[in-house]
N, C-alpha and C. Protein backbone atom coordinates (compact mmCIF):
# COMPACT_ATOMS: atom_id res chain seq x y z
N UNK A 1 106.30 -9.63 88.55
CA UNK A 1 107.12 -8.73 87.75
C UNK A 1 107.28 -9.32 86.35
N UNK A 2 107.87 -8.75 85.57
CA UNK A 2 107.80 -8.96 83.93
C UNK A 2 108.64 -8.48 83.54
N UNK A 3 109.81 -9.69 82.82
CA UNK A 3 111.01 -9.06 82.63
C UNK A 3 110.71 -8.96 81.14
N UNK A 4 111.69 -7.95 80.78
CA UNK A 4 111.68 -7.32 79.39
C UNK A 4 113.09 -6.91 78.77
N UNK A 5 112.87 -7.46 77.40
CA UNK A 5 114.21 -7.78 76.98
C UNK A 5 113.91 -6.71 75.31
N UNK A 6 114.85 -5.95 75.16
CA UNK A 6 114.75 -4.99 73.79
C UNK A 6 116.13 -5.63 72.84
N UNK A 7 115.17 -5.51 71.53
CA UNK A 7 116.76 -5.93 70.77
C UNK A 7 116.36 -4.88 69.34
N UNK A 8 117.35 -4.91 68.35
CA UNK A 8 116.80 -4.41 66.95
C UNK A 8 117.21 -3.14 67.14
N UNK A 9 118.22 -2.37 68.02
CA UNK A 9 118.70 -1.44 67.47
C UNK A 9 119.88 -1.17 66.82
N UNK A 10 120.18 -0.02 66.50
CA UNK A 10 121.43 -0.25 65.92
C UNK A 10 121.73 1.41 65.16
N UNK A 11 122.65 1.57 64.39
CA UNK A 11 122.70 2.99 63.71
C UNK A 11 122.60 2.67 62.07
N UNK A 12 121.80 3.67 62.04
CA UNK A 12 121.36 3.88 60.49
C UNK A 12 122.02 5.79 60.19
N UNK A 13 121.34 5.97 59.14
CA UNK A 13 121.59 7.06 58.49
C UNK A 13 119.85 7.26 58.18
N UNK A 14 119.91 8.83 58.27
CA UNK A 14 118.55 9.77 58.27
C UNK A 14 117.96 9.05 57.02
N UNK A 15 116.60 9.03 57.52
CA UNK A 15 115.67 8.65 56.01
C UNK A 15 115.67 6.75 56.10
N UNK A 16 116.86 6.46 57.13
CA UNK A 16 116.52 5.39 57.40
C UNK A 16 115.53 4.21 58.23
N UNK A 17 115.63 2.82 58.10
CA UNK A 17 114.35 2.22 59.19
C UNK A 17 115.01 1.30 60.28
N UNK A 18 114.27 0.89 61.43
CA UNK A 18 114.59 0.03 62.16
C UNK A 18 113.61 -0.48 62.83
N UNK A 19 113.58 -1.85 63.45
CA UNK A 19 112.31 -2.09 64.50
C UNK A 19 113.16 -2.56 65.34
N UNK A 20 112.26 -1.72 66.56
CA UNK A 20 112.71 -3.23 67.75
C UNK A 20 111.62 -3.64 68.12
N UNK A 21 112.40 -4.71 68.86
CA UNK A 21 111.42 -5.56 69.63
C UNK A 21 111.55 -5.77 71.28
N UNK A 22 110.67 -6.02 71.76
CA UNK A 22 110.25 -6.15 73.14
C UNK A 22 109.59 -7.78 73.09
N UNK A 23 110.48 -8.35 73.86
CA UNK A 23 109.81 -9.63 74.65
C UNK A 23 109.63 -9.77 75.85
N UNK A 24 108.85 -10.28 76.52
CA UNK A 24 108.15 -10.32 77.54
C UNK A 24 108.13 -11.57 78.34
N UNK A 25 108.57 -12.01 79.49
CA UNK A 25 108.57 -13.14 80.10
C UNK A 25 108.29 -12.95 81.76
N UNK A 26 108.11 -13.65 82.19
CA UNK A 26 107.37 -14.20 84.13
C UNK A 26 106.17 -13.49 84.10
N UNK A 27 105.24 -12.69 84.77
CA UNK A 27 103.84 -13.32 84.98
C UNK A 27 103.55 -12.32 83.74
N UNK A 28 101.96 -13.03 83.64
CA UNK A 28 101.29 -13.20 82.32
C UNK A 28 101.23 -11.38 82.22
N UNK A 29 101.27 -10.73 80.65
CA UNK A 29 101.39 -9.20 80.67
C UNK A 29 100.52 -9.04 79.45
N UNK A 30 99.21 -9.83 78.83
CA UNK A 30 98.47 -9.49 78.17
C UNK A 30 97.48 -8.43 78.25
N UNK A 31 97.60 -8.24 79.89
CA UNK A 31 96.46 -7.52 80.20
C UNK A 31 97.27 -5.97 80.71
N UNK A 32 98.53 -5.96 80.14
CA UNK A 32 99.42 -4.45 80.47
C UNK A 32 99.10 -3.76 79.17
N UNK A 33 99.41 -2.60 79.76
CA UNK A 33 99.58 -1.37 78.80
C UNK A 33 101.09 -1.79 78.55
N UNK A 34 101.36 -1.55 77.21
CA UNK A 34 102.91 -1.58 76.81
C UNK A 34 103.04 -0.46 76.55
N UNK A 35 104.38 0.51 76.60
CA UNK A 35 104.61 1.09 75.64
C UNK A 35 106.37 1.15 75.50
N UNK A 36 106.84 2.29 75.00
CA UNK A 36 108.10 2.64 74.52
C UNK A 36 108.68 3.69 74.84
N UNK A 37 109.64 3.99 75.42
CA UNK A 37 110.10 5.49 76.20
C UNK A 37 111.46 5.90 75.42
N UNK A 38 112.32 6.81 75.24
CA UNK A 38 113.20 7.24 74.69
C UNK A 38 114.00 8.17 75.80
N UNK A 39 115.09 7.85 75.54
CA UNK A 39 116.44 8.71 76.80
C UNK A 39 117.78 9.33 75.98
N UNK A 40 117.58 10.44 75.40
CA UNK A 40 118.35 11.02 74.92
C UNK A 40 119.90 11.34 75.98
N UNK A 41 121.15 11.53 75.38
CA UNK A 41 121.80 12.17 76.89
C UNK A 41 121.84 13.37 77.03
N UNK A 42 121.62 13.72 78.13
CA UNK A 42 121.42 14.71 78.86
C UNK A 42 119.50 15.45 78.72
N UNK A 43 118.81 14.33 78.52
CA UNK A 43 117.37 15.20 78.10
C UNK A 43 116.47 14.14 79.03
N UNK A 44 115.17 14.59 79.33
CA UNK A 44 114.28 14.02 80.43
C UNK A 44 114.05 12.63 78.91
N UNK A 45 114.03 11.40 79.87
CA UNK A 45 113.22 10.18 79.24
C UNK A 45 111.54 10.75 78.84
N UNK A 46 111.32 10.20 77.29
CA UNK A 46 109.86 10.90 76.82
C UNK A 46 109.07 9.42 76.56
N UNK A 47 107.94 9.83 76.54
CA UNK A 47 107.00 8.51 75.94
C UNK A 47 106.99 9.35 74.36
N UNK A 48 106.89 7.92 73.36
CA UNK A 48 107.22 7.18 71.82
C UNK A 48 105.98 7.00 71.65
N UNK A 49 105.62 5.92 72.37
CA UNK A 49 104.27 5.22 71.73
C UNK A 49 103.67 3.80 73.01
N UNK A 50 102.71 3.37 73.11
CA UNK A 50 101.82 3.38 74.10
C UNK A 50 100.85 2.41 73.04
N UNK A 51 100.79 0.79 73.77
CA UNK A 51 99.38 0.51 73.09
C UNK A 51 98.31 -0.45 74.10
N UNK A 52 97.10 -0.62 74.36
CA UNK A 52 96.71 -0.87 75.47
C UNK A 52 95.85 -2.06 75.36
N UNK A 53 95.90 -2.56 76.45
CA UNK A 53 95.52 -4.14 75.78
C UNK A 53 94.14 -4.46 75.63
N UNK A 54 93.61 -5.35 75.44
CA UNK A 54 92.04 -5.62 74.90
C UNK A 54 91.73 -4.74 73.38
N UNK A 55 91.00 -3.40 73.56
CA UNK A 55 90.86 -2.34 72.39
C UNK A 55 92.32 -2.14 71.29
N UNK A 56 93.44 -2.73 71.68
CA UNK A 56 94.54 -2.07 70.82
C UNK A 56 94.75 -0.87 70.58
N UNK A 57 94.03 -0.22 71.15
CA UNK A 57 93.82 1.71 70.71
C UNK A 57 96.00 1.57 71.39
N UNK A 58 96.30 2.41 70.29
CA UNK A 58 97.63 2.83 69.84
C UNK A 58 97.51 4.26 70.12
N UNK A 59 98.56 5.32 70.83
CA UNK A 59 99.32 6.55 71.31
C UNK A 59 100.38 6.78 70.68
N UNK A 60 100.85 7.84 70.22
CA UNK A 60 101.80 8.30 69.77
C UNK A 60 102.15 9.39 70.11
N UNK A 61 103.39 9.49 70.47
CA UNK A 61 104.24 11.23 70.64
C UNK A 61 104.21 12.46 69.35
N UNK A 62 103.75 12.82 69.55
CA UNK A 62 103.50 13.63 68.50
C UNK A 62 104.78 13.58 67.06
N UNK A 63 106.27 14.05 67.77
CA UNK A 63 107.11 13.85 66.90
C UNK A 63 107.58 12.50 66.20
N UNK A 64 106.28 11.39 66.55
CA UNK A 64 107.14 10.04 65.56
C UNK A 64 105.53 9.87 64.58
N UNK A 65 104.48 10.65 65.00
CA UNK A 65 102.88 10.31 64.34
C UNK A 65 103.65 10.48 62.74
N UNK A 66 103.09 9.07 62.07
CA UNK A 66 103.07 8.85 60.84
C UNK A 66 104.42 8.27 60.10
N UNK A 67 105.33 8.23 60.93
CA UNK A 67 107.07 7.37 61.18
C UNK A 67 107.31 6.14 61.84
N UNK A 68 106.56 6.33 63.27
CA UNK A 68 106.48 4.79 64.06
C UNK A 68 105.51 3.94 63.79
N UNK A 69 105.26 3.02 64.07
CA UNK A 69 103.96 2.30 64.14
C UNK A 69 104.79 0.95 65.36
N UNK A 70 103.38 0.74 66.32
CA UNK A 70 103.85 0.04 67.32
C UNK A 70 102.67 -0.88 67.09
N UNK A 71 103.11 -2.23 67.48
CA UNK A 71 101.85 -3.13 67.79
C UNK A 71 102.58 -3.92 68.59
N UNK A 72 102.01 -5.20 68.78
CA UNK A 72 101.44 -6.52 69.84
C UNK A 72 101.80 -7.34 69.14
N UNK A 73 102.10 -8.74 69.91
CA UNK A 73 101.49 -10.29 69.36
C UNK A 73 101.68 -10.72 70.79
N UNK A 74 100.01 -11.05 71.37
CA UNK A 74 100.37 -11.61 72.61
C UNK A 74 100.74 -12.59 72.83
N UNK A 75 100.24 -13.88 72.00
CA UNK A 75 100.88 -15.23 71.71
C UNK A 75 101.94 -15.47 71.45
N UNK A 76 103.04 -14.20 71.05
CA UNK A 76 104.39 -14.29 71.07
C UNK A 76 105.10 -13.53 71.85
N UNK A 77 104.24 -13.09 72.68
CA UNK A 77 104.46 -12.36 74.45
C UNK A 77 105.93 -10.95 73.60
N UNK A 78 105.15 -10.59 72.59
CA UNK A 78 106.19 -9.64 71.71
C UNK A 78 105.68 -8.33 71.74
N UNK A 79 106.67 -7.24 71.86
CA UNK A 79 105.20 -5.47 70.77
C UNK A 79 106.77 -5.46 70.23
N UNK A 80 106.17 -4.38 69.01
CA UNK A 80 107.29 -4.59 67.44
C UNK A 80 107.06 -2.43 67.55
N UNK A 81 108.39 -2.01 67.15
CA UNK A 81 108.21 -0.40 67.34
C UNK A 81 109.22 -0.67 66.06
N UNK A 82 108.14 -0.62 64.75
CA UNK A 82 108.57 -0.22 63.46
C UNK A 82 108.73 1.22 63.31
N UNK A 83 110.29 1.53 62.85
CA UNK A 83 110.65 3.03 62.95
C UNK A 83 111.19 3.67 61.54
N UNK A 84 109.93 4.29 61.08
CA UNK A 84 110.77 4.72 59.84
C UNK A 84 111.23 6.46 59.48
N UNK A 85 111.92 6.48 58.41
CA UNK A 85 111.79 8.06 58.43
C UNK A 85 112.57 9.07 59.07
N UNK A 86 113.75 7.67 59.82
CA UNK A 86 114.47 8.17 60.98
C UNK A 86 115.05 9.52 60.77
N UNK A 87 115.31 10.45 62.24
CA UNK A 87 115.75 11.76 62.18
C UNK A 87 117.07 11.35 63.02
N UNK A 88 118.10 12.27 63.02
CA UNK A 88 119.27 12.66 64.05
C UNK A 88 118.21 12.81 64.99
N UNK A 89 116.94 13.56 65.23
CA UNK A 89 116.61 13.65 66.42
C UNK A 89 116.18 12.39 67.50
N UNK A 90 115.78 11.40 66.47
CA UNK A 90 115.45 10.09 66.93
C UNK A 90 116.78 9.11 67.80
N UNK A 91 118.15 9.83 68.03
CA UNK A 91 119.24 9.04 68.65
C UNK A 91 118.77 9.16 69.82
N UNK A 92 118.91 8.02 70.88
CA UNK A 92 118.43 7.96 72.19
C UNK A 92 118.32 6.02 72.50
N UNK A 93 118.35 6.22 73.50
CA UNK A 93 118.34 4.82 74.29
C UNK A 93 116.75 4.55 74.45
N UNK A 94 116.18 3.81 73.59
CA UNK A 94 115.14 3.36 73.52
C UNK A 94 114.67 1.96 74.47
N UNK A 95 113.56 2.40 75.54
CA UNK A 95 113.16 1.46 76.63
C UNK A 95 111.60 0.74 76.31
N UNK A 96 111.64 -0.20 76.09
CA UNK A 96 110.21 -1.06 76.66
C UNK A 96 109.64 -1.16 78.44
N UNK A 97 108.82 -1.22 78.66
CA UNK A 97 107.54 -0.74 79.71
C UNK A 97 106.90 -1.52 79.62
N UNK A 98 106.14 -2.00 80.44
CA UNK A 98 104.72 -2.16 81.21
C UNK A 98 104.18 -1.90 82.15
N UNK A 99 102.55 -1.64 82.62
CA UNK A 99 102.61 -1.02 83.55
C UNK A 99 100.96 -2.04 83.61
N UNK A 100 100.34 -1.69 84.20
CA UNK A 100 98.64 -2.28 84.39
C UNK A 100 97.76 -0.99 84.08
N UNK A 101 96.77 -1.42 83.27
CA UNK A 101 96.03 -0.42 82.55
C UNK A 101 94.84 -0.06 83.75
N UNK A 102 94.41 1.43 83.69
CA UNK A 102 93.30 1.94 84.16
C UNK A 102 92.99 3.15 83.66
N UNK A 103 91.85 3.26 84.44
CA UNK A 103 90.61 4.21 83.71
C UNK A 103 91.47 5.42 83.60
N UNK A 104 91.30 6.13 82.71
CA UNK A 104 92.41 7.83 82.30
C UNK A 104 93.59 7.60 82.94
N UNK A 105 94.53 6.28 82.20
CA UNK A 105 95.76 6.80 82.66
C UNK A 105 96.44 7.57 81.09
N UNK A 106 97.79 8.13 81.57
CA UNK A 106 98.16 8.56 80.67
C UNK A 106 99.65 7.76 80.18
N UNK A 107 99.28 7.22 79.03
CA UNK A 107 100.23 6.30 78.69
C UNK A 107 101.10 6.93 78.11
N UNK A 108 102.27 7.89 77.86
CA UNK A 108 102.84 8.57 77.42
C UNK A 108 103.86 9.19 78.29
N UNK A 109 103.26 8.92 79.88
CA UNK A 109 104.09 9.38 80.76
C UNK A 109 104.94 7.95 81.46
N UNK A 110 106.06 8.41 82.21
CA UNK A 110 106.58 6.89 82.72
C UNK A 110 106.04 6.56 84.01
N UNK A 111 105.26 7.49 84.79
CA UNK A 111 104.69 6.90 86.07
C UNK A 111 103.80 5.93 85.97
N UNK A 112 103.13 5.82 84.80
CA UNK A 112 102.52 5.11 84.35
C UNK A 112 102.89 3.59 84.77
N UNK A 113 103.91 3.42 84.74
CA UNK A 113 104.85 1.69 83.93
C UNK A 113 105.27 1.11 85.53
N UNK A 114 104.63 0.01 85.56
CA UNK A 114 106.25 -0.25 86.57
C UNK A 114 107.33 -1.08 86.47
N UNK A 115 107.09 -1.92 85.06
CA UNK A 115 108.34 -2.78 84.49
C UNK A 115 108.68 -2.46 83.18
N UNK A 116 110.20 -2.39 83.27
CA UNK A 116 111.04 -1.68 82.24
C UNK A 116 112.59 -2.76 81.68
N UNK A 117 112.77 -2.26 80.55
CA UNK A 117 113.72 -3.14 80.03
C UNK A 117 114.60 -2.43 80.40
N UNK A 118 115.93 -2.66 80.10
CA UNK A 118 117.53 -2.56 80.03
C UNK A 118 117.78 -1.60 78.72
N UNK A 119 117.16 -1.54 77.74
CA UNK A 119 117.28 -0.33 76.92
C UNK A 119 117.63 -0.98 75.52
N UNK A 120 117.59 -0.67 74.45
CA UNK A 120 118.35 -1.11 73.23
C UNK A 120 118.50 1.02 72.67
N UNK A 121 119.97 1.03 72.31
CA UNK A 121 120.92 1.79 71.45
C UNK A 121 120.15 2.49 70.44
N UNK A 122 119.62 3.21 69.95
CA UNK A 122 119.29 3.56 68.16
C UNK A 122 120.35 4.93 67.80
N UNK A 123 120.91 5.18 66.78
CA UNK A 123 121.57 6.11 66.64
C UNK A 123 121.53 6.68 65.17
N UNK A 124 121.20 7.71 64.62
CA UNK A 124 120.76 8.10 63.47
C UNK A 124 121.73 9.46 62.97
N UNK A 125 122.58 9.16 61.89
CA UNK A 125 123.37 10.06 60.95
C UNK A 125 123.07 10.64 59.99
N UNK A 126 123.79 11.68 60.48
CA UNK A 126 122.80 12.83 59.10
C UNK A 126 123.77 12.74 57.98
């Protein structure tokens, strides 16, 4: 299992930025799909963004393409979900994931994952 720890949220105001971060510790998770899920209240948890290991090929939810940008550092067992551009729609309890990569999965969904963080806060004022 692979515990996962989120930090870097917090509340801004619209038009504003934030990153979090995801660290990663117990067995080795270079070879996971990471990604990022979002839990609004009262709305189904959505996939954010998705990046997969070896190729780096990067996923995005349609509503953050050209606002988020997600990457890696496996040597710092880290992925970074730079968030800019923020909307009121972007408030939600933002989760880190991993899951083990295979052929056509769909990284965007959460069946995907089977280790998940504790959540970090983001909250955005209009």
């Amino acid at each position: 299992q692979v515990q996962l720890a989120e930090s870097g949220g917090g509340s801004v105001q619209a038009g504003g930025s934030l990153t979090l971060s995801c660290v990663a510790s117990g067995r080795p998770w270079s070879d996971d799909v990471m990604g990022w899920f979002r839990q609004a209240p009262g709305k189904e948890r959505e996939g954010v963004a998705a990046i997969l290991p070896g190729s780096g090929s990067i996923y995005y939810a349609d509503s953050v393409k050209g606002r988020f940008t997600l990457s890696r550092n496996n040597a710092k067992n880290t992925v970074l979900l730079q968030m800019n551009g923020l909307r009121p729609e972007d408030t939600a309890r933002y989760y880190c994931a991993a899951g083990p990569w295979k052929y056509g999965g769909n990284w965007l969904r959460q069946e995907s994952y089977r280790d998940w963080g504790q959540g970090a806060q983001v909250t955005v004022s209009s």
